[in-house]
Coordinates of C-alpha atoms in Angstrom, one line a residue:
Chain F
X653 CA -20.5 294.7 -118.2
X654 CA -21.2 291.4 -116.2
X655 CA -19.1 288.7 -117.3
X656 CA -20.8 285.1 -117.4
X657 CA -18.7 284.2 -114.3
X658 CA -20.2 287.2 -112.7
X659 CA -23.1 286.3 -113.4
X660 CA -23.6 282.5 -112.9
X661 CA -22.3 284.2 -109.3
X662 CA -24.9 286.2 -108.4
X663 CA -27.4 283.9 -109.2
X664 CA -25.8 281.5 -106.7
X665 CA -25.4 284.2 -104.2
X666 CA -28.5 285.6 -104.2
X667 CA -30.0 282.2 -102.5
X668 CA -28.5 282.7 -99.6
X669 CA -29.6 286.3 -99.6
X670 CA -33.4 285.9 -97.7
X671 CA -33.5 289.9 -96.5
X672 CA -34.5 291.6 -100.2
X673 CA -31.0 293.4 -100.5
X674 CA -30.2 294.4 -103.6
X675 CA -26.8 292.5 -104.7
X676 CA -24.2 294.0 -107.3
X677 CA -20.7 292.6 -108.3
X678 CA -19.1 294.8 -106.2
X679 CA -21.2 294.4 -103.1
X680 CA -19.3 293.6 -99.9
X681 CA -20.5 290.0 -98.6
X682 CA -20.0 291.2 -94.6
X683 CA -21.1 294.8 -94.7
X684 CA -23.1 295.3 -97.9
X685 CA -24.7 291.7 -97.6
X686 CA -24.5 291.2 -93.4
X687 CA -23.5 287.7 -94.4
X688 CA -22.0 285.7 -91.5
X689 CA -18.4 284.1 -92.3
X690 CA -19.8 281.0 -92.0
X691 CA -22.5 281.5 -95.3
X692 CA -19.6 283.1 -97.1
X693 CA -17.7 279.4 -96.6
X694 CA -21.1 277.6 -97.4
X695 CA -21.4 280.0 -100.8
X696 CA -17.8 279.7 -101.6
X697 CA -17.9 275.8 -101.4
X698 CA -20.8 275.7 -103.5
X699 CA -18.8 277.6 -105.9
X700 CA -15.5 275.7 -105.6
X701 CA -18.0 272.6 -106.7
X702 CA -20.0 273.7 -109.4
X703 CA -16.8 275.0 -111.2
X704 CA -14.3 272.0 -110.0
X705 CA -11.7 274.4 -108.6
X706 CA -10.3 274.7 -104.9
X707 CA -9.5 278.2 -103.2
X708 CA -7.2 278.2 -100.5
X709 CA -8.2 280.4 -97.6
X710 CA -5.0 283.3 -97.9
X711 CA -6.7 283.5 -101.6
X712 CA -10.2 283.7 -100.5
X713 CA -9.0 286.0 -97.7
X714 CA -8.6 289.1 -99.9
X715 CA -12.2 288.3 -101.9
X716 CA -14.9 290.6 -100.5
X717 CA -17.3 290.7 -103.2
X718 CA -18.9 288.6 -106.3
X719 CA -16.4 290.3 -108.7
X720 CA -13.1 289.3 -106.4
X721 CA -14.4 286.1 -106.5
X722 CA -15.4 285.9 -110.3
X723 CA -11.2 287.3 -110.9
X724 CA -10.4 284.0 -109.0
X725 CA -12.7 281.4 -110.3
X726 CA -11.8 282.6 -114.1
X727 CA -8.1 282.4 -113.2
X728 CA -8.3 278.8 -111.5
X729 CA -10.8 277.3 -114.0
X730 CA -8.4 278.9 -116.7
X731 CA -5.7 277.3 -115.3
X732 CA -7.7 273.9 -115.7
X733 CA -8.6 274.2 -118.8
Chain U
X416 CA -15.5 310.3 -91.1
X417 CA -12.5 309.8 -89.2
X418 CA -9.4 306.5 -90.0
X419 CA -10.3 303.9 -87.2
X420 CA -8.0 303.7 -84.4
X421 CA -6.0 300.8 -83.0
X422 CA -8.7 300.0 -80.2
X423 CA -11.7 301.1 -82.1
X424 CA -12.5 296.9 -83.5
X425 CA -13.7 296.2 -79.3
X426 CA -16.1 298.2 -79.6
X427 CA -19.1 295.7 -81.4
X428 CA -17.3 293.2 -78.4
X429 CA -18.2 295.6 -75.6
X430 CA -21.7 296.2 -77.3
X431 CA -21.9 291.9 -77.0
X432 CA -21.0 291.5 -74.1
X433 CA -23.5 294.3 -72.7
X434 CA -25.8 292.5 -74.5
X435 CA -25.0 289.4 -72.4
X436 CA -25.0 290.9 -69.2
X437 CA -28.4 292.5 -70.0
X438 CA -30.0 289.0 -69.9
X439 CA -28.6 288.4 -66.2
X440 CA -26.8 285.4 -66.9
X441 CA -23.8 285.6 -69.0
X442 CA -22.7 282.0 -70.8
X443 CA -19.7 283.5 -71.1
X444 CA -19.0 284.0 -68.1
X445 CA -20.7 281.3 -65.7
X446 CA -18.8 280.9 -62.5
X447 CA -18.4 277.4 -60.6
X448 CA -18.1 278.5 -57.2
X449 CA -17.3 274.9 -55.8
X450 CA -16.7 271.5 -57.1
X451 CA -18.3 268.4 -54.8
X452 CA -17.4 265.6 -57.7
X453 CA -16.9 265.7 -61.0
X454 CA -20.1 265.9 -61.9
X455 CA -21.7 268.2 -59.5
X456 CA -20.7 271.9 -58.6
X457 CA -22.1 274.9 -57.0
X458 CA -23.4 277.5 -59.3
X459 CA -24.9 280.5 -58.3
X460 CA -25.2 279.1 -54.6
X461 CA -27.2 275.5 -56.3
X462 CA -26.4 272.4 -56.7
X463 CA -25.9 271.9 -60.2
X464 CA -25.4 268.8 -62.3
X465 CA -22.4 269.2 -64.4
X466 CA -23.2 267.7 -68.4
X467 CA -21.3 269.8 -70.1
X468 CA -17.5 269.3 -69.1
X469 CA -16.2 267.0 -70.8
X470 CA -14.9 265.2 -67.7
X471 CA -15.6 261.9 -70.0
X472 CA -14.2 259.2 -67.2
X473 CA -14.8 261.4 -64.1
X474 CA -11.0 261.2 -63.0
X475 CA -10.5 264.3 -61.9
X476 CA -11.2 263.9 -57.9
X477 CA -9.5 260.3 -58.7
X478 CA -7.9 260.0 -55.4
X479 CA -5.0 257.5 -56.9
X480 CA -4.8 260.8 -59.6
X481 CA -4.6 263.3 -56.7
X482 CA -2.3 261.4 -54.5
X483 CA 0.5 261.3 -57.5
X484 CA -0.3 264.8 -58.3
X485 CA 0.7 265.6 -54.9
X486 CA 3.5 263.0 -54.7
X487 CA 5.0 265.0 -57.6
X488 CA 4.4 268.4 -55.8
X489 CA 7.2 267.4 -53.0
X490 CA 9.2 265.5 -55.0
X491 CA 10.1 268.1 -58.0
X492 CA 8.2 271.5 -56.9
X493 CA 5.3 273.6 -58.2
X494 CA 7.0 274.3 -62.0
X495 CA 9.7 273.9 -64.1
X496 CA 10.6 277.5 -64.9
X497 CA 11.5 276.4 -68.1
X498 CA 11.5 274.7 -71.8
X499 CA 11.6 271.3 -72.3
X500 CA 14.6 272.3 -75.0
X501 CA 16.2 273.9 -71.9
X502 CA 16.3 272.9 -68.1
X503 CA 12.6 272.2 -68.4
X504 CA 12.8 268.1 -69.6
X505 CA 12.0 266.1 -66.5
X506 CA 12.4 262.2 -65.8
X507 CA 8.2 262.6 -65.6
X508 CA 7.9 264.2 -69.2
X509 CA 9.9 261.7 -70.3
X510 CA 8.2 258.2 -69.0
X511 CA 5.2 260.0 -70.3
X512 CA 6.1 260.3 -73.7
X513 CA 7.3 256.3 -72.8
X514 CA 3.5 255.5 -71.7
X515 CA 1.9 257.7 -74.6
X516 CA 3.6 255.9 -77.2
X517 CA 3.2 252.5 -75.4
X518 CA -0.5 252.9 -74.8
X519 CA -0.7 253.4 -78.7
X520 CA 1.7 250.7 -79.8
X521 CA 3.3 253.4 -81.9
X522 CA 7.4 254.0 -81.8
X523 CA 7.2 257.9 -80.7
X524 CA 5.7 260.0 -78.8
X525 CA 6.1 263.6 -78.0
X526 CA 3.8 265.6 -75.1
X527 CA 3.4 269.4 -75.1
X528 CA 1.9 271.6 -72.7
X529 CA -1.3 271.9 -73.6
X530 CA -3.4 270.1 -76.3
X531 CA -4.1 273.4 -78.2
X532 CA -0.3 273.6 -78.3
X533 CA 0.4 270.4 -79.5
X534 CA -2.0 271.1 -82.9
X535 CA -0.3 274.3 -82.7
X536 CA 3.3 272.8 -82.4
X537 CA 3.0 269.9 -84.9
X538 CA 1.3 271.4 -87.6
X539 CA 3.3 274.3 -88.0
X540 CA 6.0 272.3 -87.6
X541 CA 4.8 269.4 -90.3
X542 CA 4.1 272.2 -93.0
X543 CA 5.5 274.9 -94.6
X544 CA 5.3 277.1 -97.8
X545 CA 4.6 275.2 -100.8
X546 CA 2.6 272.6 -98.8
X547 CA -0.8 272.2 -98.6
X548 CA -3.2 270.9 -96.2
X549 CA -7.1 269.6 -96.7
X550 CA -8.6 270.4 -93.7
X551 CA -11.9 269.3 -92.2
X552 CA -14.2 272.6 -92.4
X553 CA -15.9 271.8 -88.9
X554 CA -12.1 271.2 -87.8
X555 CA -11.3 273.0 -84.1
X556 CA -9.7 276.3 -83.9
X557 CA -6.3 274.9 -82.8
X558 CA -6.1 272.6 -86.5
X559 CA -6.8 276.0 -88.3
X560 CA -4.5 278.4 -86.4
X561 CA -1.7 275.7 -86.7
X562 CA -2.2 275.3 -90.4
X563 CA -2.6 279.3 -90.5
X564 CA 0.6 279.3 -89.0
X565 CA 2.6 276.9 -90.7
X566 CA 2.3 279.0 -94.1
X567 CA 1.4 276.2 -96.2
X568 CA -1.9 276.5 -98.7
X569 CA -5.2 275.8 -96.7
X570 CA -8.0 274.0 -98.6
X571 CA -11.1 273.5 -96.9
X572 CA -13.6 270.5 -97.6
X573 CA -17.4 270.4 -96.4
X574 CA -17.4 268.6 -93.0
X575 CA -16.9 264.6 -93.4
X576 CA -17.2 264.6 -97.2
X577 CA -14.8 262.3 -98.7
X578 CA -16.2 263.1 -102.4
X579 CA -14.9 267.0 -101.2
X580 CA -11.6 265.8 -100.1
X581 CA -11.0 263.8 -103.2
X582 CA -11.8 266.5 -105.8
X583 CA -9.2 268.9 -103.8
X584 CA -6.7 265.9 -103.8
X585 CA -7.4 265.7 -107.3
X586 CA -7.4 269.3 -108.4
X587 CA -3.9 269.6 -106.4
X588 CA -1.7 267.5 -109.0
X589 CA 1.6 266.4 -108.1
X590 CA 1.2 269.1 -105.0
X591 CA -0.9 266.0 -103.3
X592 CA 2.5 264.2 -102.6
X593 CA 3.1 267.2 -100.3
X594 CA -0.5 267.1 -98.5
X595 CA -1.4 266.5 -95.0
X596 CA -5.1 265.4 -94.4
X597 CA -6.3 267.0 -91.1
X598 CA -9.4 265.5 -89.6
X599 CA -10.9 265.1 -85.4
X600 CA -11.3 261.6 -84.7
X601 CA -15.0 262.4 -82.7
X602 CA -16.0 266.1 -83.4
X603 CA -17.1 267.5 -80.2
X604 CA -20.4 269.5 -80.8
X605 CA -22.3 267.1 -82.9
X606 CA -20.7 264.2 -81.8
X607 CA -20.0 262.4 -85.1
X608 CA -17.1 260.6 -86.2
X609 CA -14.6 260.9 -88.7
X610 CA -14.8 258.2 -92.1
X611 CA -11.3 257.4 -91.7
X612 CA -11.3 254.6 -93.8
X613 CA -12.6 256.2 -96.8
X614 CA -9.6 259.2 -96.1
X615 CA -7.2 256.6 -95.8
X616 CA -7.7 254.9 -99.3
X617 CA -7.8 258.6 -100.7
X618 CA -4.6 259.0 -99.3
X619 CA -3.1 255.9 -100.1
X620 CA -4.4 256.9 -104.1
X621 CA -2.6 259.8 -103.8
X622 CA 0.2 259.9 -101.9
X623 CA -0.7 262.6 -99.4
X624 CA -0.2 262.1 -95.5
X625 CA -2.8 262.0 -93.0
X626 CA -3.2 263.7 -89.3
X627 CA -6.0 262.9 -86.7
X628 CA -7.2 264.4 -83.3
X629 CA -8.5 262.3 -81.1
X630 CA -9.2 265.1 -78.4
X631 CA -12.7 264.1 -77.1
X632 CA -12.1 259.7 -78.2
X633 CA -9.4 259.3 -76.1
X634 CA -9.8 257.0 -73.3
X635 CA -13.9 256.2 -75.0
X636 CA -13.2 254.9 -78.2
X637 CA -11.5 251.9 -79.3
X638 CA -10.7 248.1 -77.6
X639 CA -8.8 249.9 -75.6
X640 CA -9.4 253.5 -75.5
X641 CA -7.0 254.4 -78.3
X642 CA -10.1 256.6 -79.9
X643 CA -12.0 256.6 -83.3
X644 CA -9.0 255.0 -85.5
X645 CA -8.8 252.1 -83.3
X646 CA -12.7 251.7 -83.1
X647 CA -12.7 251.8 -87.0
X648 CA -9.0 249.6 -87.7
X649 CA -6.9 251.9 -89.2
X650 CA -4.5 252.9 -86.6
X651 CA -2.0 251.5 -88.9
X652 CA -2.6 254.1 -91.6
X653 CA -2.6 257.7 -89.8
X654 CA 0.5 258.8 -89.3
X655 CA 0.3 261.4 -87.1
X656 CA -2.4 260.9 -84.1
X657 CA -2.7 264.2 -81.6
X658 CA -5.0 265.2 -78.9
X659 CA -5.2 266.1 -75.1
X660 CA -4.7 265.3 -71.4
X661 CA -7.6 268.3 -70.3
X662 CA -10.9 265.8 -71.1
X663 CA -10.3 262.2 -70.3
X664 CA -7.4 262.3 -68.3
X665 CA -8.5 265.6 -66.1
X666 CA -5.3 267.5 -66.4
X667 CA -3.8 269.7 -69.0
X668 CA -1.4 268.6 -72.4
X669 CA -1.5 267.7 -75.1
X670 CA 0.4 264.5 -77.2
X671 CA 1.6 263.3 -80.6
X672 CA 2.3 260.0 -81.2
X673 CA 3.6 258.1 -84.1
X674 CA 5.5 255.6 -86.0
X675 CA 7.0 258.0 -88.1
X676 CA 11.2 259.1 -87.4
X677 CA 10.4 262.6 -87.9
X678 CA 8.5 263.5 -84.9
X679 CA 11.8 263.2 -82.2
X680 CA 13.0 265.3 -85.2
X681 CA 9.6 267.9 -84.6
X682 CA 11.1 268.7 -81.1
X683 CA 13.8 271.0 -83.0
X684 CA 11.6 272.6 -85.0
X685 CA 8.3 273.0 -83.2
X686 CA 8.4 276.8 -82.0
X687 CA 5.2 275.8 -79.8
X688 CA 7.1 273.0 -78.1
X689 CA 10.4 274.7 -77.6
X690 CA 8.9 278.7 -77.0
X691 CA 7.0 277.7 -74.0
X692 CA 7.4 276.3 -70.3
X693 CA 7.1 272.5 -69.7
X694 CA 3.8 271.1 -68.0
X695 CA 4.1 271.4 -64.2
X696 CA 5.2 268.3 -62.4
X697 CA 1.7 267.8 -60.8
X698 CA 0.0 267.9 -64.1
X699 CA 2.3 265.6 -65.4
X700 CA 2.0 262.9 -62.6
X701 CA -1.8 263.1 -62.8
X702 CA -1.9 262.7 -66.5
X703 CA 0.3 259.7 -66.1
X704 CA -2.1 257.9 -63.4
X705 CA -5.2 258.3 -65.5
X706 CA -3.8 256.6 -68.5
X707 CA -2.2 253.9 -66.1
X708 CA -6.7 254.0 -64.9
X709 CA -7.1 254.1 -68.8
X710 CA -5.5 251.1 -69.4
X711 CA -6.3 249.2 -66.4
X712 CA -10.3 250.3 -65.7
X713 CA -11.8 249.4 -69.1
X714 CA -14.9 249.9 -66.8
X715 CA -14.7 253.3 -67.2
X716 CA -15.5 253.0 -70.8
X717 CA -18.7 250.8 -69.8
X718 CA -19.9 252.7 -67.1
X719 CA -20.0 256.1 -70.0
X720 CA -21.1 254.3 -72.6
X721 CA -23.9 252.8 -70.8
X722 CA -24.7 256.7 -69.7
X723 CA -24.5 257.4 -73.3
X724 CA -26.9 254.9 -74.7
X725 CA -29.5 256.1 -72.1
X726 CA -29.1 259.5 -72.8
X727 CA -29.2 259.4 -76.4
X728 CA -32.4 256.8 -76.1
X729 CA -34.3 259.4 -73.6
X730 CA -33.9 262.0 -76.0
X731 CA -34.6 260.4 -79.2
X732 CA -38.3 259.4 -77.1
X733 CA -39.2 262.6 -76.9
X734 CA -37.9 263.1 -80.2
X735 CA -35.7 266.4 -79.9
X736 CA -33.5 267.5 -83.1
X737 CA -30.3 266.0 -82.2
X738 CA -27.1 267.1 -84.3
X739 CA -26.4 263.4 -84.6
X740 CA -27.9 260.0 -85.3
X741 CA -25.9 257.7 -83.9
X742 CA -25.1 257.6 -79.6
X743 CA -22.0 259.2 -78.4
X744 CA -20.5 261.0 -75.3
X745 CA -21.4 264.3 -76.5
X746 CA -24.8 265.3 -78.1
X747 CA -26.4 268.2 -79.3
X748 CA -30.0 269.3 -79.3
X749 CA -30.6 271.6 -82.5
X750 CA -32.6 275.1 -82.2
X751 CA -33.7 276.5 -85.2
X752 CA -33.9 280.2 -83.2
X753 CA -30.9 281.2 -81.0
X754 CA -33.6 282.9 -78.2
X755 CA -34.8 279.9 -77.6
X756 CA -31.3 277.7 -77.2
X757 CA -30.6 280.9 -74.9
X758 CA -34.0 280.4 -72.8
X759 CA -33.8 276.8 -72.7
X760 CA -29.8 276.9 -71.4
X761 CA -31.2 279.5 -68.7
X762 CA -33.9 277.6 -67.8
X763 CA -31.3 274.3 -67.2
X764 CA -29.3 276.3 -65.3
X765 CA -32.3 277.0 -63.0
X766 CA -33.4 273.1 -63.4
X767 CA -29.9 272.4 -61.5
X768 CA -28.6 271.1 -64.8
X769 CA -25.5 272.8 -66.6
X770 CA -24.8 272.3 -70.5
X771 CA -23.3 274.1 -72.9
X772 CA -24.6 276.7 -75.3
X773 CA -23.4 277.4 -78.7
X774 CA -24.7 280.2 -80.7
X775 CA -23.7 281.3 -84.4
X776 CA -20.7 282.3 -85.1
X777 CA -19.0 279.9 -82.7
X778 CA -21.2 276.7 -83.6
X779 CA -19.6 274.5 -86.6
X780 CA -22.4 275.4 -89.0
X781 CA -24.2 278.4 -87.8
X782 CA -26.9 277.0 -85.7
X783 CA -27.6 277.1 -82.3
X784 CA -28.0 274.2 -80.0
X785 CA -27.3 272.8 -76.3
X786 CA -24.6 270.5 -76.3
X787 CA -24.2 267.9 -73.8
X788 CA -21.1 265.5 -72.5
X789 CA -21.7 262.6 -70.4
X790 CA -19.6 261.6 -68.1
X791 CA -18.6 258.0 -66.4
X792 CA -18.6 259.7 -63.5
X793 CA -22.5 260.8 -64.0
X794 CA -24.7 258.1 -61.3
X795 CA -27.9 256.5 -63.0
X796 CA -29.8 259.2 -61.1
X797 CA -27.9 262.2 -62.3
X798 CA -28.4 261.1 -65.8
X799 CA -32.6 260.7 -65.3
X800 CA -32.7 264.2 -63.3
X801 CA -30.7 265.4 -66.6
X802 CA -33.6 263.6 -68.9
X803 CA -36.0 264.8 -66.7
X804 CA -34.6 268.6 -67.0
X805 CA -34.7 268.3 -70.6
X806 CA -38.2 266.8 -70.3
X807 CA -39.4 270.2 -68.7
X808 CA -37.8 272.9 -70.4
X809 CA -36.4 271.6 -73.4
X810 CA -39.2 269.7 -74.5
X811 CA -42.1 272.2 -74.8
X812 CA -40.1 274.6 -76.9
X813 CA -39.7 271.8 -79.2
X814 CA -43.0 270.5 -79.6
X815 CA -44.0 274.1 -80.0
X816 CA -41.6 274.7 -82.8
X817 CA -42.4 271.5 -84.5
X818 CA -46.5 272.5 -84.1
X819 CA -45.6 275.9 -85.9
X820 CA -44.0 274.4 -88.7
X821 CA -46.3 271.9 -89.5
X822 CA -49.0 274.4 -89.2
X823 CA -47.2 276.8 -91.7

């Protein structure tokens, strides 16, 4: 089951993915994706904006995949709300 | 499959730097066999232009520079075997720290032994758990390790973007009273400045504290060479101003200076200050004679600027994709393909002309590019035969591109 966050995620992942790999929730940005870190910053800043939250880097340093990520942003925009 | 072993992460390094060495000309590893000035060395047995050293004012063959260098040698030794906590403080460190903080107009000022110490030593020492620091994401790797090391929260804002900064200020709460802003004055690969003036009313709004690295402005920015705050009229409102001896002044160290009481208090608590030898008398004495030339040459900051200007204008005629839109010391030509910022640094190199490359990961935003630092040191000729090297190799490559994209 892909949650909203997931999903709203993937779509904004899957821009910066130009090589036709397939992308899942549990897909590993570096090794399943071959993203640099530096397009993992870009994507994650894009995310910090569209959902008004900021993630601070030891946080982000345990998130390898949209699913980590969606745990976070529903915990931080929960928090806001 | 077998658990990884200790040593087993080197090998994708080895298979790099093979890769490197299979082109015949590592830029990693580029030798300069001989200096003749400071801006023209031997490399690979040719004369080759230096524009890529950051050498801003020239001074290091300064023969007033050399002479207190040496001075210093026979009058306090080689080194000072020791911490500046311990039997490593000498009268030189001192009237440094004096001069520093005089050339600023500020009340304190605090040297360490290298600049990527001093970011190093004051922001681990300025932060701590349950702090958090907003830190420019094109910010250099000494800002980030200090901040990694100081355990306080890192937040990261897109590069220059004061709408970014505010929204984390914002989202922080009450925490903002315990932020530190971190932001270069001049950021060295694209050569754009900070918008200090915009940080500085965020700050004011809400109550955080702001630190700024004047690294590559020192001694070219500013009246009077104070860097990018003094250029834009804020010195007033940073409160803590770093950077290093190793570009303008030619030596090695690195600075703080401030108005605030609690940076003689930093000296007790900066591990990176107090964990490490002092600089060596000879680098001290040198440092201290370029900034007395700092102060009393404002030449200096003509005779780059001028080489600057002409630099920048050459290359915006033949219209190359520079990183930046405004003229500074340091500019960088943008390649949308990192073979070809790898040809055209090799074909400089042969050109007599030596810049720097910059390939992704360790270019700010992933692309690859030739960056170049002027120098005042650089003679009207050197800086046409460096025009007229880009003019040959860089500018074909270029026009190609741009024909293939407008064709596509």
């Amino acid at each position: 089951m892909v949650t909203s966050i997931q999903q709203t995620l993937l779509t904004m992942l899957g821009k910066h993915i130009t090589d036709g790999r397939t992308l899942g929730v549990d897909t590993d940005f570096v090794s399943g994706l071959g993203l640099e870190s530096i397009q993992v910053m870009e994507f994650v800043m894009e995310v910090e904006e569209r959902f008004d939250i900021a993630i601070d880097l030891d946080t982000l340093s345990n998130v390898r995949s949209v699913a980590g990520l969606a745990a976070i942003v529903a915990k931080l925009a929960g928090d806001q709300a | 499959m077998s658990t990884p072993g200790l040593l087993d992460k080197f090998a994708p390094v080895a298979a790099l730097r093979d890769a490197l060495a299979a082109t015949g000309r590592n830029p990693t590893g580029l030798v300069t066999e001989r200096l003749l000035s400071p801006t023209l060395g031997i490399i690979e047995g040719r004369e080759t232009i230096l524009a890529g050293t950051n050498n801003y004012l020239g001074l290091t063959f300064d023969p007033a520079c050399i002479a207190a260098g040496k001075k210093a040698l026979d009058e306090f030794g080689t080194g000072t075997t020791g911490s500046r906590m311990a039997n490593g403080s000498f009268a030189l460190h001192q009237a440094l720290e004096a001069e520093m903080a005089a050339f600023y107009g500020q009340r304190h000022g605090m040297v360490f032994s290298t600049g990527y110490a001093a970011n190093l030593g004051m922001l681990s020492a300025l932060l701590g758990a349950g702090d958090a620091v907003l830190l420019d994401a094109d910010a250099h790797a000494s800002l980030y390790d200090g901040c990694r090391m100081s355990g306080a929260q890192i937040f990261r804002f897109r590069h220059n973007d004061t709408a970014a900064l505010e929204s984390r200020l914002r989202r922080l709460g009450e925490q903002s009273r315990r932020a530190l802003i971190v932001v270069e004055g001049l950021y060295s690969v694209f050569g754009d400045v900070a918008p200090l003036a915009e940080m500085i009313k965020l700050k004011h709004a809400y109550g955080a504290y702001l630190l700024v690295d004047e690294a590559h402005s020192l001694g070219v920015y500013g009246a009077t060479g104070r860097g990018v705050a003094q250029a834009q009229g804020v010195e007033d409102d940073v409160d803590f101003t770093v950077g290093t001896f190793s570009k303008s002044l030619g030596a090695t160290g690195g600075y703080c200076v401030s108005n605030n009481p609690v940076l003689p208090l930093i000296r007790y608590t900066s591990r990176p200050f107090i964990f490490t030898a002092s600089a060596s008398p000879s680098v001290v004495a040198t440092t201290r004679e370029a900034l007395r030339q700092v102060r009393e040459r404002p030449e200096l900051r003509t005779r780059i600027w001028a080489n600057a200007n002409r630099l920048y204008a050459a290359f915006q005629e033949m219209a190359l994709q520079l990183g930046c839109s405004v003229p500074s010391p340091v500019l960088a030509v943008r390649f949308s393909q990192r073979d070809e910022a790898f040809a055209c640094w090799q074909g400089l190199i042969e050109a007599g002309v030596y810049t720097n490359l910059m390939v992704p990961p360790a270019s700010p935003d992933g692309s690859s590019l030739l960056r170049v630092s002027v120098s005042a040191a650089h003679t009207p000729e050197q800086v046409e035969q460096i025009i007229a090297a880009f003019a040959k190799v860089v500018l074909p490559v270029q026009q190609a591109r741009a024909e293939a994209v407008s064709a596509a």
